[in-house]
Amino acid sequence: VLSVTNVACNGYATGKATLKVENLRGGSYMVQISPSYIARTGAGYTTPINSNTFEITELQKGNYTITFRYTPAHSGLGSGCVVTTTLQVTEPTEIGLTATQTVPAMCSNNNVATVKLTATGGTGTGTYKYEYYDANMVLKAGPQTSNIFTGVKPGVQNKFKVIDANNCS
């Protein structure tokens, strides 16, 4: 296994593994991945390989067993072999978001509130977004790196969102 790229967003199938088989000498080569990582029948799938380096893509979180089978082109190249290796693909935890009103909307502050967002899960530091429609039904939105939103208007449909470093939300 040369490299493993883990899943970017929780629940997605964006993992990837780059593998290398050495000493290919002609003949038939097959790779089997178990468990099956894409909706296929049977316990894994088998496909021919024609290069000593190849990628397995669209992997979900999980542990995989990779089996390489070599059948020589003729008996002078030996009897063939089977090599098995394993790899693990991980994913970030699911993103969660909690909004807490830290300053209520009152006449003394122009009837707007302050809301603090707390994000959990995901990958790295992200950006926060606050969306609402004004009285003219114009979408007002803006991403920011701060998790504190001032000027939050009561009585409108407020929507808060966090986007992590992998662009997951």
PDB file of N, CA and C in Angstrom, residues 36-116:
ATOM      1  N   SER A  36     -16.916  -5.728  -0.391  1.00  0.00           N
ATOM      2  CA  SER A  36     -17.212  -4.931  -1.578  1.00  0.00           C
ATOM      3  C   SER A  36     -17.435  -3.490  -1.154  1.00  0.00           C
ATOM      4  N   TYR A  37     -16.801  -2.555  -1.819  1.00  0.00           N
ATOM      5  CA  TYR A  37     -16.905  -1.160  -1.404  1.00  0.00           C
ATOM      6  C   TYR A  37     -17.877  -0.364  -2.247  1.00  0.00           C
ATOM      7  N   ILE A  38     -18.388  -0.936  -3.292  1.00  0.00           N
ATOM      8  CA  ILE A  38     -19.437  -0.317  -4.102  1.00  0.00           C
ATOM      9  C   ILE A  38     -20.520  -1.375  -4.217  1.00  0.00           C
ATOM     10  N   ALA A  39     -21.749  -0.964  -4.384  1.00  0.00           N
ATOM     11  CA  ALA A  39     -22.841  -1.937  -4.462  1.00  0.00           C
ATOM     12  C   ALA A  39     -22.583  -2.918  -5.598  1.00  0.00           C
ATOM     13  N   ARG A  40     -22.135  -4.085  -5.268  1.00  0.00           N
ATOM     14  CA  ARG A  40     -21.863  -5.148  -6.234  1.00  0.00           C
ATOM     15  C   ARG A  40     -22.325  -6.454  -5.597  1.00  0.00           C
ATOM     16  N   THR A  41     -22.555  -7.436  -6.406  1.00  0.00           N
ATOM     17  CA  THR A  41     -22.933  -8.738  -5.868  1.00  0.00           C
ATOM     18  C   THR A  41     -21.686  -9.497  -5.451  1.00  0.00           C
ATOM     19  N   GLY A  42     -21.844 -10.434  -4.544  1.00  0.00           N
ATOM     20  CA  GLY A  42     -20.719 -11.244  -4.103  1.00  0.00           C
ATOM     21  C   GLY A  42     -19.934 -10.573  -2.993  1.00  0.00           C
ATOM     22  N   ALA A  43     -18.922 -11.247  -2.520  1.00  0.00           N
ATOM     23  CA  ALA A  43     -18.106 -10.747  -1.409  1.00  0.00           C
ATOM     24  C   ALA A  43     -16.867 -10.069  -1.959  1.00  0.00           C
ATOM     25  N   GLY A  44     -16.999  -8.915  -2.501  1.00  0.00           N
ATOM     26  CA  GLY A  44     -15.879  -8.208  -3.102  1.00  0.00           C
ATOM     27  C   GLY A  44     -16.015  -8.214  -4.607  1.00  0.00           C
ATOM     28  N   TYR A  45     -15.021  -7.770  -5.281  1.00  0.00           N
ATOM     29  CA  TYR A  45     -15.060  -7.829  -6.739  1.00  0.00           C
ATOM     30  C   TYR A  45     -13.673  -8.151  -7.247  1.00  0.00           C
ATOM     31  N   THR A  46     -13.611  -8.603  -8.457  1.00  0.00           N
ATOM     32  CA  THR A  46     -12.354  -8.978  -9.071  1.00  0.00           C
ATOM     33  C   THR A  46     -12.228  -8.235 -10.386  1.00  0.00           C
ATOM     34  N   THR A  47     -11.065  -7.681 -10.621  1.00  0.00           N
ATOM     35  CA  THR A  47     -10.827  -6.954 -11.861  1.00  0.00           C
ATOM     36  C   THR A  47      -9.381  -7.167 -12.284  1.00  0.00           C
ATOM     37  N   PRO A  48      -9.093  -7.223 -13.569  1.00  0.00           N
ATOM     38  CA  PRO A  48      -7.707  -7.361 -13.995  1.00  0.00           C
ATOM     39  C   PRO A  48      -6.951  -6.049 -13.796  1.00  0.00           C
ATOM     40  N   ILE A  49      -5.656  -6.155 -13.544  1.00  0.00           N
ATOM     41  CA  ILE A  49      -4.814  -4.965 -13.458  1.00  0.00           C
ATOM     42  C   ILE A  49      -3.742  -5.082 -14.527  1.00  0.00           C
ATOM     43  N   ASN A  50      -3.359  -3.963 -15.095  1.00  0.00           N
ATOM     44  CA  ASN A  50      -2.363  -4.005 -16.163  1.00  0.00           C
ATOM     45  C   ASN A  50      -1.196  -3.063 -15.896  1.00  0.00           C
ATOM     46  N   SER A  51      -1.086  -2.574 -14.691  1.00  0.00           N
ATOM     47  CA  SER A  51       0.009  -1.699 -14.307  1.00  0.00           C
ATOM     48  C   SER A  51       0.436  -2.113 -12.904  1.00  0.00           C
ATOM     49  N   ASN A  52       1.691  -1.880 -12.551  1.00  0.00           N
ATOM     50  CA  ASN A  52       2.100  -2.284 -11.209  1.00  0.00           C
ATOM     51  C   ASN A  52       1.648  -1.296 -10.131  1.00  0.00           C
ATOM     52  N   THR A  53       1.150  -0.123 -10.515  1.00  0.00           N
ATOM     53  CA  THR A  53       0.597   0.839  -9.562  1.00  0.00           C
ATOM     54  C   THR A  53      -0.826   1.162  -9.992  1.00  0.00           C
ATOM     55  N   PHE A  54      -1.740   1.095  -9.064  1.00  0.00           N
ATOM     56  CA  PHE A  54      -3.136   1.381  -9.404  1.00  0.00           C
ATOM     57  C   PHE A  54      -3.860   1.932  -8.182  1.00  0.00           C
ATOM     58  N   GLU A  55      -5.023   2.532  -8.424  1.00  0.00           N
ATOM     59  CA  GLU A  55      -5.829   3.132  -7.362  1.00  0.00           C
ATOM     60  C   GLU A  55      -7.148   2.401  -7.210  1.00  0.00           C
ATOM     61  N   ILE A  56      -7.594   2.331  -5.977  1.00  0.00           N
ATOM     62  CA  ILE A  56      -8.945   1.885  -5.664  1.00  0.00           C
ATOM     63  C   ILE A  56      -9.642   3.122  -5.117  1.00  0.00           C
ATOM     64  N   THR A  57     -10.732   3.526  -5.739  1.00  0.00           N
ATOM     65  CA  THR A  57     -11.397   4.772  -5.364  1.00  0.00           C
ATOM     66  C   THR A  57     -12.798   4.507  -4.819  1.00  0.00           C
ATOM     67  N   GLU A  58     -13.441   5.566  -4.387  1.00  0.00           N
ATOM     68  CA  GLU A  58     -14.808   5.547  -3.865  1.00  0.00           C
ATOM     69  C   GLU A  58     -14.948   4.640  -2.650  1.00  0.00           C
ATOM     70  N   LEU A  59     -13.915   4.626  -1.811  1.00  0.00           N
ATOM     71  CA  LEU A  59     -13.957   3.809  -0.601  1.00  0.00           C
ATOM     72  C   LEU A  59     -14.716   4.526   0.506  1.00  0.00           C
ATOM     73  N   GLN A  60     -15.516   3.787   1.231  1.00  0.00           N
ATOM     74  CA  GLN A  60     -16.167   4.288   2.436  1.00  0.00           C
ATOM     75  C   GLN A  60     -15.276   3.955   3.626  1.00  0.00           C
ATOM     76  N   LYS A  61     -15.636   4.486   4.784  1.00  0.00           N
ATOM     77  CA  LYS A  61     -14.928   4.146   6.011  1.00  0.00           C
ATOM     78  C   LYS A  61     -14.972   2.631   6.194  1.00  0.00           C
ATOM     79  N   GLY A  62     -13.840   2.037   6.566  1.00  0.00           N
ATOM     80  CA  GLY A  62     -13.831   0.608   6.845  1.00  0.00           C
ATOM     81  C   GLY A  62     -12.461  -0.016   6.719  1.00  0.00           C
ATOM     82  N   ASN A  63     -12.425  -1.293   7.040  1.00  0.00           N
ATOM     83  CA  ASN A  63     -11.216  -2.102   6.903  1.00  0.00           C
ATOM     84  C   ASN A  63     -11.381  -2.983   5.672  1.00  0.00           C
ATOM     85  N   TYR A  64     -10.368  -3.011   4.831  1.00  0.00           N
ATOM     86  CA  TYR A  64     -10.434  -3.737   3.569  1.00  0.00           C
ATOM     87  C   TYR A  64      -9.298  -4.749   3.479  1.00  0.00           C
ATOM     88  N   THR A  65      -9.592  -5.867   2.866  1.00  0.00           N
ATOM     89  CA  THR A  65      -8.585  -6.872   2.543  1.00  0.00           C
ATOM     90  C   THR A  65      -8.417  -6.868   1.028  1.00  0.00           C
ATOM     91  N   ILE A  66      -7.192  -6.682   0.586  1.00  0.00           N
ATOM     92  CA  ILE A  66      -6.878  -6.640  -0.838  1.00  0.00           C
ATOM     93  C   ILE A  66      -6.100  -7.917  -1.171  1.00  0.00           C
ATOM     94  N   THR A  67      -6.596  -8.673  -2.134  1.00  0.00           N
ATOM     95  CA  THR A  67      -5.934  -9.909  -2.546  1.00  0.00           C
ATOM     96  C   THR A  67      -5.498  -9.779  -4.003  1.00  0.00           C
ATOM     97  N   PHE A  68      -4.199  -9.975  -4.244  1.00  0.00           N
ATOM     98  CA  PHE A  68      -3.634  -9.949  -5.596  1.00  0.00           C
ATOM     99  C   PHE A  68      -3.386 -11.391  -6.027  1.00  0.00           C
ATOM    100  N   ARG A  69      -3.819 -11.728  -7.221  1.00  0.00           N
ATOM    101  CA  ARG A  69      -3.600 -13.073  -7.764  1.00  0.00           C
ATOM    102  C   ARG A  69      -2.834 -12.945  -9.084  1.00  0.00           C
ATOM    103  N   TYR A  70      -1.748 -13.703  -9.176  1.00  0.00           N
ATOM    104  CA  TYR A  70      -0.924 -13.704 -10.385  1.00  0.00           C
ATOM    105  C   TYR A  70      -0.955 -15.094 -11.007  1.00  0.00           C
ATOM    106  N   THR A  71      -1.297 -15.141 -12.278  1.00  0.00           N
ATOM    107  CA  THR A  71      -1.241 -16.382 -13.049  1.00  0.00           C
ATOM    108  C   THR A  71      -0.264 -16.136 -14.191  1.00  0.00           C
ATOM    109  N   PRO A  72       0.840 -16.875 -14.249  1.00  0.00           N
ATOM    110  CA  PRO A  72       1.848 -16.617 -15.284  1.00  0.00           C
ATOM    111  C   PRO A  72       1.329 -16.930 -16.685  1.00  0.00           C
ATOM    112  N   ALA A  73       1.919 -16.250 -17.661  1.00  0.00           N
ATOM    113  CA  ALA A  73       1.529 -16.446 -19.063  1.00  0.00           C
ATOM    114  C   ALA A  73       1.881 -17.852 -19.534  1.00  0.00           C
ATOM    115  N   HIS A  74       2.952 -18.433 -19.006  1.00  0.00           N
ATOM    116  CA  HIS A  74       3.330 -19.815 -19.341  1.00  0.00           C
ATOM    117  C   HIS A  74       4.101 -20.401 -18.162  1.00  0.00           C
ATOM    118  N   SER A  75       4.259 -21.703 -18.140  1.00  0.00           N
ATOM    119  CA  SER A  75       4.844 -22.398 -16.987  1.00  0.00           C
ATOM    120  C   SER A  75       6.291 -22.001 -16.713  1.00  0.00           C
ATOM    121  N   GLY A  76       6.990 -21.462 -17.702  1.00  0.00           N
ATOM    122  CA  GLY A  76       8.371 -21.036 -17.502  1.00  0.00           C
ATOM    123  C   GLY A  76       8.493 -19.843 -16.565  1.00  0.00           C
ATOM    124  N   LEU A  77       7.395 -19.170 -16.277  1.00  0.00           N
ATOM    125  CA  LEU A  77       7.414 -18.019 -15.375  1.00  0.00           C
ATOM    126  C   LEU A  77       7.022 -18.399 -13.951  1.00  0.00           C
ATOM    127  N   GLY A  78       6.889 -19.673 -13.671  1.00  0.00           N
ATOM    128  CA  GLY A  78       6.534 -20.114 -12.319  1.00  0.00           C
ATOM    129  C   GLY A  78       5.076 -20.509 -12.228  1.00  0.00           C
ATOM    130  N   SER A  79       4.672 -20.777 -10.994  1.00  0.00           N
ATOM    131  CA  SER A  79       3.317 -21.291 -10.783  1.00  0.00           C
ATOM    132  C   SER A  79       2.320 -20.225 -10.347  1.00  0.00           C
ATOM    133  N   GLY A  80       2.756 -19.007 -10.184  1.00  0.00           N
ATOM    134  CA  GLY A  80       1.846 -17.947  -9.752  1.00  0.00           C
ATOM    135  C   GLY A  80       1.880 -17.765  -8.253  1.00  0.00           C
ATOM    136  N   CYS A  81       1.142 -16.788  -7.783  1.00  0.00           N
ATOM    137  CA  CYS A  81       1.124 -16.531  -6.342  1.00  0.00           C
ATOM    138  C   CYS A  81      -0.107 -15.717  -5.965  1.00  0.00           C
ATOM    139  N   VAL A  82      -0.355 -15.694  -4.667  1.00  0.00           N
ATOM    140  CA  VAL A  82      -1.433 -14.893  -4.098  1.00  0.00           C
ATOM    141  C   VAL A  82      -0.827 -14.082  -2.960  1.00  0.00           C
ATOM    142  N   VAL A  83      -1.048 -12.765  -2.974  1.00  0.00           N
ATOM    143  CA  VAL A  83      -0.567 -11.879  -1.915  1.00  0.00           C
ATOM    144  C   VAL A  83      -1.762 -11.125  -1.359  1.00  0.00           C
ATOM    145  N   THR A  84      -1.842 -11.063  -0.038  1.00  0.00           N
ATOM    146  CA  THR A  84      -2.949 -10.367   0.613  1.00  0.00           C
ATOM    147  C   THR A  84      -2.399  -9.275   1.517  1.00  0.00           C
ATOM    148  N   THR A  85      -3.045  -8.125   1.514  1.00  0.00           N
ATOM    149  CA  THR A  85      -2.699  -7.029   2.411  1.00  0.00           C
ATOM    150  C   THR A  85      -3.992  -6.393   2.906  1.00  0.00           C
ATOM    151  N   THR A  86      -3.879  -5.582   3.922  1.00  0.00           N
ATOM    152  CA  THR A  86      -5.065  -4.909   4.461  1.00  0.00           C
ATOM    153  C   THR A  86      -4.830  -3.409   4.489  1.00  0.00           C
ATOM    154  N   LEU A  87      -5.914  -2.677   4.525  1.00  0.00           N
ATOM    155  CA  LEU A  87      -5.830  -1.231   4.694  1.00  0.00           C
ATOM    156  C   LEU A  87      -7.063  -0.752   5.439  1.00  0.00           C
ATOM    157  N   GLN A  88      -6.917   0.398   6.068  1.00  0.00           N
ATOM    158  CA  GLN A  88      -8.022   0.994   6.812  1.00  0.00           C
ATOM    159  C   GLN A  88      -8.277   2.396   6.287  1.00  0.00           C
ATOM    160  N   VAL A  89      -9.551   2.700   6.057  1.00  0.00           N
ATOM    161  CA  VAL A  89      -9.983   4.030   5.635  1.00  0.00           C
ATOM    162  C   VAL A  89     -10.823   4.598   6.776  1.00  0.00           C
ATOM    163  N   THR A  90     -10.499   5.810   7.195  1.00  0.00           N
ATOM    164  CA  THR A  90     -11.249   6.450   8.277  1.00  0.00           C
ATOM    165  C   THR A  90     -12.043   7.625   7.734  1.00  0.00           C
ATOM    166  N   GLU A  91     -12.899   8.174   8.578  1.00  0.00           N
ATOM    167  CA  GLU A  91     -13.671   9.360   8.218  1.00  0.00           C
ATOM    168  C   GLU A  91     -13.771  10.259   9.440  1.00  0.00           C
ATOM    169  N   PRO A  92     -13.972  11.563   9.230  1.00  0.00           N
ATOM    170  CA  PRO A  92     -14.152  12.454  10.378  1.00  0.00           C
ATOM    171  C   PRO A  92     -15.497  12.192  11.045  1.00  0.00           C
ATOM    172  N   THR A  93     -15.608  12.612  12.293  1.00  0.00           N
ATOM    173  CA  THR A  93     -16.890  12.478  12.976  1.00  0.00           C
ATOM    174  C   THR A  93     -17.902  13.429  12.345  1.00  0.00           C
ATOM    175  N   GLU A  94     -19.160  13.106  12.520  1.00  0.00           N
ATOM    176  CA  GLU A  94     -20.238  13.924  11.959  1.00  0.00           C
ATOM    177  C   GLU A  94     -20.185  15.333  12.546  1.00  0.00           C
ATOM    178  N   ILE A  95     -20.469  16.318  11.712  1.00  0.00           N
ATOM    179  CA  ILE A  95     -20.465  17.710  12.159  1.00  0.00           C
ATOM    180  C   ILE A  95     -21.754  17.995  12.922  1.00  0.00           C
ATOM    181  N   GLY A  96     -21.586  18.610  14.071  1.00  0.00           N
ATOM    182  CA  GLY A  96     -22.732  19.047  14.864  1.00  0.00           C
ATOM    183  C   GLY A  96     -22.633  20.545  15.094  1.00  0.00           C
ATOM    184  N   LEU A  97     -23.748  21.201  15.296  1.00  0.00           N
ATOM    185  CA  LEU A  97     -23.753  22.649  15.496  1.00  0.00           C
ATOM    186  C   LEU A  97     -24.802  23.005  16.538  1.00  0.00           C
ATOM    187  N   THR A  98     -24.379  23.776  17.542  1.00  0.00           N
ATOM    188  CA  THR A  98     -25.278  24.258  18.581  1.00  0.00           C
ATOM    189  C   THR A  98     -25.250  25.779  18.567  1.00  0.00           C
ATOM    190  N   ALA A  99     -26.431  26.392  18.586  1.00  0.00           N
ATOM    191  CA  ALA A  99     -26.542  27.858  18.630  1.00  0.00           C
ATOM    192  C   ALA A  99     -27.041  28.262  20.013  1.00  0.00           C
ATOM    193  N   THR A 100     -26.336  29.210  20.631  1.00  0.00           N
ATOM    194  CA  THR A 100     -26.720  29.719  21.943  1.00  0.00           C
ATOM    195  C   THR A 100     -26.890  31.228  21.849  1.00  0.00           C
ATOM    196  N   GLN A 101     -28.049  31.716  22.240  1.00  0.00           N
ATOM    197  CA  GLN A 101     -28.280  33.166  22.262  1.00  0.00           C
ATOM    198  C   GLN A 101     -27.553  33.725  23.477  1.00  0.00           C
ATOM    199  N   THR A 102     -26.567  34.597  23.248  1.00  0.00           N
ATOM    200  CA  THR A 102     -25.795  35.173  24.355  1.00  0.00           C
ATOM    201  C   THR A 102     -26.299  36.554  24.742  1.00  0.00           C
ATOM    202  N   VAL A 103     -26.915  37.255  23.804  1.00  0.00           N
ATOM    203  CA  VAL A 103     -27.552  38.554  24.079  1.00  0.00           C
ATOM    204  C   VAL A 103     -28.927  38.505  23.430  1.00  0.00           C
ATOM    205  N   PRO A 104     -29.995  38.642  24.224  1.00  0.00           N
ATOM    206  CA  PRO A 104     -31.335  38.595  23.633  1.00  0.00           C
ATOM    207  C   PRO A 104     -31.659  39.872  22.864  1.00  0.00           C
ATOM    208  N   ALA A 105     -32.607  39.760  21.956  1.00  0.00           N
ATOM    209  CA  ALA A 105     -33.084  40.934  21.211  1.00  0.00           C
ATOM    210  C   ALA A 105     -33.932  41.781  22.156  1.00  0.00           C
ATOM    211  N   MET A 106     -33.557  43.059  22.284  1.00  0.00           N
ATOM    212  CA  MET A 106     -34.285  43.990  23.161  1.00  0.00           C
ATOM    213  C   MET A 106     -34.343  45.353  22.483  1.00  0.00           C
ATOM    214  N   CYS A 107     -35.232  46.189  22.978  1.00  0.00           N
ATOM    215  CA  CYS A 107     -35.333  47.552  22.443  1.00  0.00           C
ATOM    216  C   CYS A 107     -34.009  48.296  22.583  1.00  0.00           C
ATOM    217  N   SER A 108     -33.290  48.061  23.669  1.00  0.00           N
ATOM    218  CA  SER A 108     -32.040  48.784  23.925  1.00  0.00           C
ATOM    219  C   SER A 108     -30.915  48.409  22.960  1.00  0.00           C
ATOM    220  N   ASN A 109     -31.049  47.303  22.236  1.00  0.00           N
ATOM    221  CA  ASN A 109     -30.004  46.936  21.266  1.00  0.00           C
ATOM    222  C   ASN A 109     -30.588  46.787  19.864  1.00  0.00           C
ATOM    223  N   ASN A 110     -31.542  47.667  19.541  1.00  0.00           N
ATOM    224  CA  ASN A 110     -32.172  47.708  18.217  1.00  0.00           C
ATOM    225  C   ASN A 110     -32.897  46.410  17.856  1.00  0.00           C
ATOM    226  N   ASN A 111     -33.328  45.697  18.867  1.00  0.00           N
ATOM    227  CA  ASN A 111     -34.121  44.485  18.680  1.00  0.00           C
ATOM    228  C   ASN A 111     -33.394  43.416  17.847  1.00  0.00           C
ATOM    229  N   VAL A 112     -32.093  43.269  18.084  1.00  0.00           N
ATOM    230  CA  VAL A 112     -31.323  42.194  17.457  1.00  0.00           C
ATOM    231  C   VAL A 112     -30.590  41.410  18.546  1.00  0.00           C
ATOM    232  N   ALA A 113     -30.336  40.161  18.283  1.00  0.00           N
ATOM    233  CA  ALA A 113     -29.685  39.287  19.258  1.00  0.00           C
ATOM    234  C   ALA A 113     -28.252  38.974  18.831  1.00  0.00           C
ATOM    235  N   THR A 114     -27.510  38.409  19.767  1.00  0.00           N
ATOM    236  CA  THR A 114     -26.185  37.876  19.479  1.00  0.00           C
ATOM    237  C   THR A 114     -26.240  36.373  19.729  1.00  0.00           C
ATOM    238  N   VAL A 115     -25.716  35.621  18.780  1.00  0.00           N
ATOM    239  CA  VAL A 115     -25.749  34.162  18.863  1.00  0.00           C
ATOM    240  C   VAL A 115     -24.324  33.632  18.744  1.00  0.00           C
ATOM    241  N   LYS A 116     -24.003  32.692  19.636  1.00  0.00           N
ATOM    242  CA  LYS A 116     -22.697  32.024  19.591  1.00  0.00           C
ATOM    243  C   LYS A 116     -22.920  30.600  19.093  1.00  0.00           C
TER     244      LYS A 116
END
